[in-house]
């Protein structure tokens, strides 16, 4: 089987100590790579064959014997979702809750915090749009205050010293940071922020939606109380899946979601209930079991490939792409920070966003658009109304990077010619 070949090759070490990736096997395991140049992994990664197979097999089993019965038969595979996710982020399985998405996980975490009027949420200027909207909703309903820590003057991310000072002076009820915002390749220093949160005993929520599956994640090193992620992006799992990490100390302190159901709590009397001891208190009774099993398979696949090699190859492909894009007249690369992630954003002079994306679509290049309302602070600072986002992953090739850059160059050149 291809996976066994891949595992054997992954164990090979070069003279420089770098683990090798067998791209032939990886791409053979990725049927979509035969049809498109998929540079939209920050939106949704291509499923690997073992992930697809695990889901289809479970759906077939449900069709043959029934949904409840199939879940009982596959209990070990379902349980492996928690074990695999815990291994991925350095936690315990009891600290993991399944969620329908990173946003679903995020709102469940937010709902567990007993906000009072005047409480402060301390966040950054480079945060995910849905998180910011949730904060605004909390402000509207509870009268909380939202404080945005300033960025460094060079735009390279949040000023941690200034953020720490705000922690000390404002004593926020919650500190919330997005590791990698969806609208750029910026990587925020979440572990450094976490150390300040621990020193001041502040609740810390990290959105790792774009970093899980792309970089090593260690929740102990980060020092977070909650961490949220999706499985569909760089982890290459199915849509409609994600997870919430809840630190054991938070569980012991009694944090629980606002709307807790029969799976997350026990009805102990007519007027009483007791939440379960684990992060399962953040889950609902109904599960898409095929997707849960598929997510477990995707995580195991990523672990077999190796998060270390992935974390080196994926940003390196993005760096190659940025270098080529910066040489194209009319293209402005927008990513900032010393070591950007594999989200490459740029705008193009004289093009409107939808026609430009459609032109790339015609070349069988998958991409995504970001608009000013996705990133009110960041795009205003950069004076940009829209950006195209390209996000390669480890199974993409250098030839694909070059082909994408050539396509962008061709489109921009043709537009300049037409304008003459």
XYZ file of N, CA and C in Angstrom, residues 3 15 44 46 70 114 116 173 178 187-188 248 268 281 294 325-326 330 334 345 366 372 381:
69
model
N 0.719 4.021 1.585
C 1.070 4.575 2.884
C 2.293 3.884 3.475
N 21.769 13.894 5.030
C 22.985 14.230 5.766
C 22.786 15.464 6.637
N -9.589 24.668 2.275
C -9.951 23.266 2.455
C -8.908 22.415 1.736
N -7.029 19.033 0.193
C -7.496 17.867 -0.549
C -7.458 16.623 0.335
N -23.735 1.156 13.856
C -22.430 1.358 13.224
C -21.484 2.122 14.157
N -18.193 33.489 31.979
C -19.306 34.253 32.572
C -19.055 35.756 32.509
N -19.421 39.707 32.429
C -20.228 40.702 33.129
C -20.013 42.056 32.460
N -10.891 39.885 31.101
C -11.557 38.617 31.438
C -11.098 37.521 30.501
N -5.531 35.019 17.406
C -5.512 34.105 16.268
C -4.055 33.870 15.859
N 2.314 35.166 11.304
C 2.329 34.196 12.398
C 2.524 34.964 13.698
N 1.533 34.917 14.570
C 1.603 35.655 15.829
C 2.367 34.850 16.892
N -7.290 21.043 31.371
C -7.856 20.378 32.538
C -8.127 21.363 33.672
N -29.413 15.340 37.195
C -29.309 14.670 38.488
C -30.562 14.780 39.344
N -18.164 17.839 27.885
C -19.247 18.750 28.269
C -19.485 19.822 27.201
N -13.303 10.105 9.803
C -12.464 10.690 8.763
C -11.445 11.676 9.331
N 6.207 36.056 -7.120
C 5.146 37.053 -7.293
C 5.679 38.471 -7.162
N 6.647 38.683 -6.263
C 7.188 40.027 -6.074
C 7.900 40.543 -7.317
N 2.895 45.002 -11.286
C 1.471 45.120 -11.006
C 0.981 44.259 -9.864
N 1.303 41.081 0.057
C 0.817 41.788 1.236
C 1.274 41.188 2.565
N -0.784 36.228 0.175
C -1.833 37.156 -0.244
C -1.224 38.288 -1.063
N -6.702 26.476 -8.043
C -7.639 26.800 -6.975
C -7.046 27.871 -6.065
N -11.913 43.486 2.114
C -11.624 44.425 3.184
C -12.462 44.147 4.425
N -4.891 49.101 7.125
C -3.488 49.479 7.287
C -2.712 49.314 5.985
